[in-house]
Amino acid sequence: MSSIAASPGISGTASALRRLYFVRFAFAIVWALAMFTTASNLGSLAVTLLVLYPLFDVAAAVIDARASRATGSPALLYVNIAVSLITAIGVAIACASGIPAVLRVWGAWAIVAGLVQLIVGVTRRKMGGQWPMIISGAISVLAGASFILGASAANPTLTNAAGYAIPGGIFFLISAFRLGRAAKGN
């Protein structure tokens, strides 16, 4: 009997995370496609999408924290909730200053959220399906740094921010499939 099968808490958490990760994949892809249509300027659609993304992250972290109580402390998820809420407000304010300001806020968020995702993934290794989350967290840190650096470019756009969601969504999809075994308790 594997350690996963011996722990109903892990099986329940894995099942809940699996469903959440499928939703996060779908949201990321739809959001990125919508964002690509408006990435060259800060019109009302772009502003709405830029504020919506961290708010969606808040909702996902709340669901994740509730699902994860049986398998460990959700303290880092609470950090992510706070950081994402602050980011939504920061992005809304930064939109008034232009794309470079948005990229700086978005980059700082990507770095902090990526670190949280990486650490949470490492602590959940026993559950299985977390290597994509660990890799995604590390990539998010690097992407965040590139957004901050890109804010100083001659003609910055939000295209990279839109593109940022696609690999993250794909990593959520891969992790969801990998969590299938843990969700079944095998």
PDB file of C-alpha atoms in Angstrom:
ATOM      1  CA  MET A   1       0.000   0.000   0.000  1.00  0.00           C
ATOM      2  CA  SER A   2       1.436   3.351  -0.966  1.00  0.00           C
ATOM      3  CA  SER A   3       1.575   6.302   1.388  1.00  0.00           C
ATOM      4  CA  ILE A   4      -0.938   8.086  -0.833  1.00  0.00           C
ATOM      5  CA  ALA A   5      -3.496   5.296  -0.429  1.00  0.00           C
ATOM      6  CA  ALA A   6      -2.949   5.321   3.330  1.00  0.00           C
ATOM      7  CA  SER A   7      -3.876   8.971   3.662  1.00  0.00           C
ATOM      8  CA  PRO A   8      -7.458   9.943   2.870  1.00  0.00           C
ATOM      9  CA  GLY A   9      -6.532  13.596   3.534  1.00  0.00           C
ATOM     10  CA  ILE A  10      -4.048  13.549   0.670  1.00  0.00           C
ATOM     11  CA  SER A  11      -6.549  11.848  -1.636  1.00  0.00           C
ATOM     12  CA  GLY A  12      -9.240  14.436  -0.896  1.00  0.00           C
ATOM     13  CA  THR A  13      -6.829  17.333  -1.258  1.00  0.00           C
ATOM     14  CA  ALA A  14      -5.434  15.932  -4.501  1.00  0.00           C
ATOM     15  CA  SER A  15      -8.948  15.549  -5.905  1.00  0.00           C
ATOM     16  CA  ALA A  16      -9.882  19.135  -5.015  1.00  0.00           C
ATOM     17  CA  LEU A  17      -6.604  20.501  -6.374  1.00  0.00           C
ATOM     18  CA  ARG A  18      -7.035  18.509  -9.565  1.00  0.00           C
ATOM     19  CA  ARG A  19     -10.407  20.149 -10.244  1.00  0.00           C
ATOM     20  CA  LEU A  20      -9.002  23.566  -9.338  1.00  0.00           C
ATOM     21  CA  TYR A  21      -5.992  23.091 -11.625  1.00  0.00           C
ATOM     22  CA  PHE A  22      -8.238  22.222 -14.586  1.00  0.00           C
ATOM     23  CA  VAL A  23     -10.200  25.434 -13.980  1.00  0.00           C
ATOM     24  CA  ARG A  24      -6.979  27.441 -13.616  1.00  0.00           C
ATOM     25  CA  PHE A  25      -5.740  26.034 -16.939  1.00  0.00           C
ATOM     26  CA  ALA A  26      -8.934  27.026 -18.751  1.00  0.00           C
ATOM     27  CA  PHE A  27      -8.990  30.497 -17.194  1.00  0.00           C
ATOM     28  CA  ALA A  28      -5.318  31.139 -18.046  1.00  0.00           C
ATOM     29  CA  ILE A  29      -5.771  30.202 -21.693  1.00  0.00           C
ATOM     30  CA  VAL A  30      -8.973  32.235 -22.157  1.00  0.00           C
ATOM     31  CA  TRP A  31      -7.445  35.195 -20.299  1.00  0.00           C
ATOM     32  CA  ALA A  32      -4.265  35.092 -22.401  1.00  0.00           C
ATOM     33  CA  LEU A  33      -6.192  34.953 -25.665  1.00  0.00           C
ATOM     34  CA  ALA A  34      -8.332  37.918 -24.602  1.00  0.00           C
ATOM     35  CA  MET A  35      -5.274  39.820 -23.374  1.00  0.00           C
ATOM     36  CA  PHE A  36      -3.402  39.285 -26.645  1.00  0.00           C
ATOM     37  CA  THR A  37      -6.163  41.178 -28.444  1.00  0.00           C
ATOM     38  CA  THR A  38      -5.493  44.306 -26.408  1.00  0.00           C
ATOM     39  CA  ALA A  39      -1.853  43.993 -25.296  1.00  0.00           C
ATOM     40  CA  SER A  40      -0.616  47.039 -27.206  1.00  0.00           C
ATOM     41  CA  ASN A  41      -2.581  49.612 -25.184  1.00  0.00           C
ATOM     42  CA  LEU A  42      -4.222  50.152 -21.823  1.00  0.00           C
ATOM     43  CA  GLY A  43      -7.835  50.387 -22.886  1.00  0.00           C
ATOM     44  CA  SER A  44     -10.695  49.448 -20.601  1.00  0.00           C
ATOM     45  CA  LEU A  45     -10.581  45.765 -21.637  1.00  0.00           C
ATOM     46  CA  ALA A  46      -6.858  45.492 -20.853  1.00  0.00           C
ATOM     47  CA  VAL A  47      -7.295  47.199 -17.486  1.00  0.00           C
ATOM     48  CA  THR A  48     -10.196  44.894 -16.621  1.00  0.00           C
ATOM     49  CA  LEU A  49      -8.229  41.811 -17.619  1.00  0.00           C
ATOM     50  CA  LEU A  50      -5.114  42.946 -15.752  1.00  0.00           C
ATOM     51  CA  VAL A  51      -7.082  43.456 -12.526  1.00  0.00           C
ATOM     52  CA  LEU A  52      -9.122  40.276 -13.037  1.00  0.00           C
ATOM     53  CA  TYR A  53      -6.107  37.945 -13.252  1.00  0.00           C
ATOM     54  CA  PRO A  54      -4.774  38.533  -9.709  1.00  0.00           C
ATOM     55  CA  LEU A  55      -8.358  38.533  -8.378  1.00  0.00           C
ATOM     56  CA  PHE A  56      -8.866  35.121  -9.951  1.00  0.00           C
ATOM     57  CA  ASP A  57      -5.615  34.064  -8.268  1.00  0.00           C
ATOM     58  CA  VAL A  58      -7.110  35.205  -4.935  1.00  0.00           C
ATOM     59  CA  ALA A  59     -10.194  33.045  -5.478  1.00  0.00           C
ATOM     60  CA  ALA A  60      -8.079  30.055  -6.507  1.00  0.00           C
ATOM     61  CA  ALA A  61      -5.826  30.453  -3.456  1.00  0.00           C
ATOM     62  CA  VAL A  62      -8.877  30.584  -1.174  1.00  0.00           C
ATOM     63  CA  ILE A  63     -10.177  27.325  -2.668  1.00  0.00           C
ATOM     64  CA  ASP A  64      -6.682  25.806  -2.452  1.00  0.00           C
ATOM     65  CA  ALA A  65      -6.311  26.847   1.217  1.00  0.00           C
ATOM     66  CA  ARG A  66      -9.661  25.297   2.123  1.00  0.00           C
ATOM     67  CA  ALA A  67      -8.799  22.074   0.319  1.00  0.00           C
ATOM     68  CA  SER A  68      -5.309  21.910   1.826  1.00  0.00           C
ATOM     69  CA  ARG A  69      -6.205  22.198   5.503  1.00  0.00           C
ATOM     70  CA  ALA A  70      -6.275  18.400   5.859  1.00  0.00           C
ATOM     71  CA  THR A  71      -2.718  17.997   4.589  1.00  0.00           C
ATOM     72  CA  GLY A  72      -0.837  20.918   6.061  1.00  0.00           C
ATOM     73  CA  SER A  73      -0.775  24.553   6.925  1.00  0.00           C
ATOM     74  CA  PRO A  74      -2.175  26.871   4.254  1.00  0.00           C
ATOM     75  CA  ALA A  75      -0.151  29.822   5.640  1.00  0.00           C
ATOM     76  CA  LEU A  76       1.715  30.435   2.369  1.00  0.00           C
ATOM     77  CA  LEU A  77      -1.568  30.410   0.500  1.00  0.00           C
ATOM     78  CA  TYR A  78      -2.784  33.187   2.785  1.00  0.00           C
ATOM     79  CA  VAL A  79       0.357  35.123   1.855  1.00  0.00           C
ATOM     80  CA  ASN A  80      -0.525  34.569  -1.795  1.00  0.00           C
ATOM     81  CA  ILE A  81      -4.077  35.810  -1.181  1.00  0.00           C
ATOM     82  CA  ALA A  82      -2.771  39.019   0.398  1.00  0.00           C
ATOM     83  CA  VAL A  83      -0.137  39.586  -2.290  1.00  0.00           C
ATOM     84  CA  SER A  84      -2.635  39.009  -5.096  1.00  0.00           C
ATOM     85  CA  LEU A  85      -5.172  41.389  -3.534  1.00  0.00           C
ATOM     86  CA  ILE A  86      -2.493  44.053  -3.198  1.00  0.00           C
ATOM     87  CA  THR A  87      -1.473  43.366  -6.798  1.00  0.00           C
ATOM     88  CA  ALA A  88      -5.006  43.845  -8.116  1.00  0.00           C
ATOM     89  CA  ILE A  89      -5.128  47.226  -6.398  1.00  0.00           C
ATOM     90  CA  GLY A  90      -1.586  48.064  -7.496  1.00  0.00           C
ATOM     91  CA  VAL A  91      -2.294  47.169 -11.115  1.00  0.00           C
ATOM     92  CA  ALA A  92      -5.457  49.270 -11.113  1.00  0.00           C
ATOM     93  CA  ILE A  93      -3.464  52.239  -9.831  1.00  0.00           C
ATOM     94  CA  ALA A  94      -0.502  51.564 -12.137  1.00  0.00           C
ATOM     95  CA  CYS A  95      -2.782  51.540 -15.186  1.00  0.00           C
ATOM     96  CA  ALA A  96      -3.176  55.300 -14.743  1.00  0.00           C
ATOM     97  CA  SER A  97       0.596  55.688 -15.148  1.00  0.00           C
ATOM     98  CA  GLY A  98       1.033  53.514 -18.218  1.00  0.00           C
ATOM     99  CA  ILE A  99       2.339  50.169 -19.357  1.00  0.00           C
ATOM    100  CA  PRO A 100       5.806  50.455 -17.732  1.00  0.00           C
ATOM    101  CA  ALA A 101       4.215  50.926 -14.293  1.00  0.00           C
ATOM    102  CA  VAL A 102       1.887  47.975 -14.916  1.00  0.00           C
ATOM    103  CA  LEU A 103       4.813  45.784 -15.939  1.00  0.00           C
ATOM    104  CA  ARG A 104       6.704  46.669 -12.757  1.00  0.00           C
ATOM    105  CA  VAL A 105       3.749  45.771 -10.530  1.00  0.00           C
ATOM    106  CA  TRP A 106       3.006  42.640 -12.580  1.00  0.00           C
ATOM    107  CA  GLY A 107       6.666  41.636 -12.402  1.00  0.00           C
ATOM    108  CA  ALA A 108       6.892  42.065  -8.643  1.00  0.00           C
ATOM    109  CA  TRP A 109       3.734  39.973  -8.277  1.00  0.00           C
ATOM    110  CA  ALA A 110       5.083  37.250 -10.578  1.00  0.00           C
ATOM    111  CA  ILE A 111       8.235  37.030  -8.484  1.00  0.00           C
ATOM    112  CA  VAL A 112       6.465  36.777  -5.119  1.00  0.00           C
ATOM    113  CA  ALA A 113       3.666  34.508  -6.354  1.00  0.00           C
ATOM    114  CA  GLY A 114       6.235  32.320  -8.118  1.00  0.00           C
ATOM    115  CA  LEU A 115       8.245  31.920  -4.927  1.00  0.00           C
ATOM    116  CA  VAL A 116       5.093  30.988  -3.022  1.00  0.00           C
ATOM    117  CA  GLN A 117       4.087  28.484  -5.711  1.00  0.00           C
ATOM    118  CA  LEU A 118       7.559  26.941  -5.724  1.00  0.00           C
ATOM    119  CA  ILE A 119       7.646  26.555  -1.933  1.00  0.00           C
ATOM    120  CA  VAL A 120       4.093  25.191  -1.748  1.00  0.00           C
ATOM    121  CA  GLY A 121       4.940  22.699  -4.506  1.00  0.00           C
ATOM    122  CA  VAL A 122       8.027  21.533  -2.626  1.00  0.00           C
ATOM    123  CA  THR A 123       6.024  21.023   0.572  1.00  0.00           C
ATOM    124  CA  ARG A 124       3.394  19.001  -1.365  1.00  0.00           C
ATOM    125  CA  ARG A 125       5.839  16.658  -3.107  1.00  0.00           C
ATOM    126  CA  LYS A 126       4.504  13.613  -1.226  1.00  0.00           C
ATOM    127  CA  MET A 127       1.104  14.184  -2.799  1.00  0.00           C
ATOM    128  CA  GLY A 128       2.517  13.791  -6.278  1.00  0.00           C
ATOM    129  CA  GLY A 129       1.924  15.941  -9.337  1.00  0.00           C
ATOM    130  CA  GLN A 130       3.853  18.891  -7.927  1.00  0.00           C
ATOM    131  CA  TRP A 131       6.943  19.038 -10.151  1.00  0.00           C
ATOM    132  CA  PRO A 132       5.069  21.097 -12.746  1.00  0.00           C
ATOM    133  CA  MET A 133       4.092  23.532  -9.974  1.00  0.00           C
ATOM    134  CA  ILE A 134       7.683  23.756  -8.746  1.00  0.00           C
ATOM    135  CA  ILE A 135       8.978  24.417 -12.269  1.00  0.00           C
ATOM    136  CA  SER A 136       6.170  26.902 -12.936  1.00  0.00           C
ATOM    137  CA  GLY A 137       7.004  28.784  -9.740  1.00  0.00           C
ATOM    138  CA  ALA A 138      10.653  29.062 -10.739  1.00  0.00           C
ATOM    139  CA  ILE A 139       9.716  30.235 -14.235  1.00  0.00           C
ATOM    140  CA  SER A 140       7.352  32.807 -12.718  1.00  0.00           C
ATOM    141  CA  VAL A 141      10.222  34.303 -10.720  1.00  0.00           C
ATOM    142  CA  LEU A 142      12.313  34.633 -13.888  1.00  0.00           C
ATOM    143  CA  ALA A 143       9.373  36.014 -15.869  1.00  0.00           C
ATOM    144  CA  GLY A 144       8.696  38.574 -13.157  1.00  0.00           C
ATOM    145  CA  ALA A 145      12.264  39.822 -13.399  1.00  0.00           C
ATOM    146  CA  SER A 146      11.911  40.055 -17.178  1.00  0.00           C
ATOM    147  CA  PHE A 147       8.698  42.117 -16.823  1.00  0.00           C
ATOM    148  CA  ILE A 148      10.457  44.573 -14.542  1.00  0.00           C
ATOM    149  CA  LEU A 149      13.398  44.836 -16.954  1.00  0.00           C
ATOM    150  CA  GLY A 150      11.017  45.069 -19.936  1.00  0.00           C
ATOM    151  CA  ALA A 151       9.296  48.059 -18.370  1.00  0.00           C
ATOM    152  CA  SER A 152      12.375  50.089 -19.322  1.00  0.00           C
ATOM    153  CA  ALA A 153      12.204  49.118 -23.000  1.00  0.00           C
ATOM    154  CA  ALA A 154      11.691  51.805 -25.621  1.00  0.00           C
ATOM    155  CA  ASN A 155       8.141  50.705 -26.445  1.00  0.00           C
ATOM    156  CA  PRO A 156       6.914  48.254 -23.771  1.00  0.00           C
ATOM    157  CA  THR A 157       3.779  46.214 -24.384  1.00  0.00           C
ATOM    158  CA  LEU A 158       1.711  43.807 -22.367  1.00  0.00           C
ATOM    159  CA  THR A 159       2.269  40.954 -24.808  1.00  0.00           C
ATOM    160  CA  ASN A 160       4.728  39.188 -22.497  1.00  0.00           C
ATOM    161  CA  ALA A 161       2.288  39.509 -19.601  1.00  0.00           C
ATOM    162  CA  ALA A 162      -0.376  37.878 -21.771  1.00  0.00           C
ATOM    163  CA  GLY A 163       2.051  35.159 -22.789  1.00  0.00           C
ATOM    164  CA  TYR A 164       2.983  34.571 -19.150  1.00  0.00           C
ATOM    165  CA  ALA A 165      -0.391  32.980 -18.480  1.00  0.00           C
ATOM    166  CA  ILE A 166      -0.054  30.277 -21.137  1.00  0.00           C
ATOM    167  CA  PRO A 167       2.876  28.277 -19.714  1.00  0.00           C
ATOM    168  CA  GLY A 168       1.398  28.681 -16.229  1.00  0.00           C
ATOM    169  CA  GLY A 169      -1.890  27.276 -17.479  1.00  0.00           C
ATOM    170  CA  ILE A 170      -0.131  24.378 -19.182  1.00  0.00           C
ATOM    171  CA  PHE A 171       1.739  23.561 -15.978  1.00  0.00           C
ATOM    172  CA  PHE A 172      -1.573  23.553 -14.093  1.00  0.00           C
ATOM    173  CA  LEU A 173      -2.971  21.148 -16.697  1.00  0.00           C
ATOM    174  CA  ILE A 174       0.017  18.800 -16.428  1.00  0.00           C
ATOM    175  CA  SER A 175      -0.188  18.875 -12.641  1.00  0.00           C
ATOM    176  CA  ALA A 176      -3.928  18.151 -12.764  1.00  0.00           C
ATOM    177  CA  PHE A 177      -3.305  15.033 -14.839  1.00  0.00           C
ATOM    178  CA  ARG A 178      -0.466  13.957 -12.563  1.00  0.00           C
ATOM    179  CA  LEU A 179      -2.666  14.414  -9.478  1.00  0.00           C
ATOM    180  CA  GLY A 180      -5.132  11.887 -10.888  1.00  0.00           C
ATOM    181  CA  ARG A 181      -3.371   8.966  -9.215  1.00  0.00           C
ATOM    182  CA  ALA A 182      -3.254  10.678  -5.814  1.00  0.00           C
ATOM    183  CA  ALA A 183      -6.903  11.723  -6.165  1.00  0.00           C
ATOM    184  CA  LYS A 184      -7.867   8.078  -6.675  1.00  0.00           C
ATOM    185  CA  GLY A 185      -5.786   7.048  -3.669  1.00  0.00           C
ATOM    186  CA  ASN A 186      -3.503   4.761  -5.700  1.00  0.00           C
TER     187      ASN A 186
END
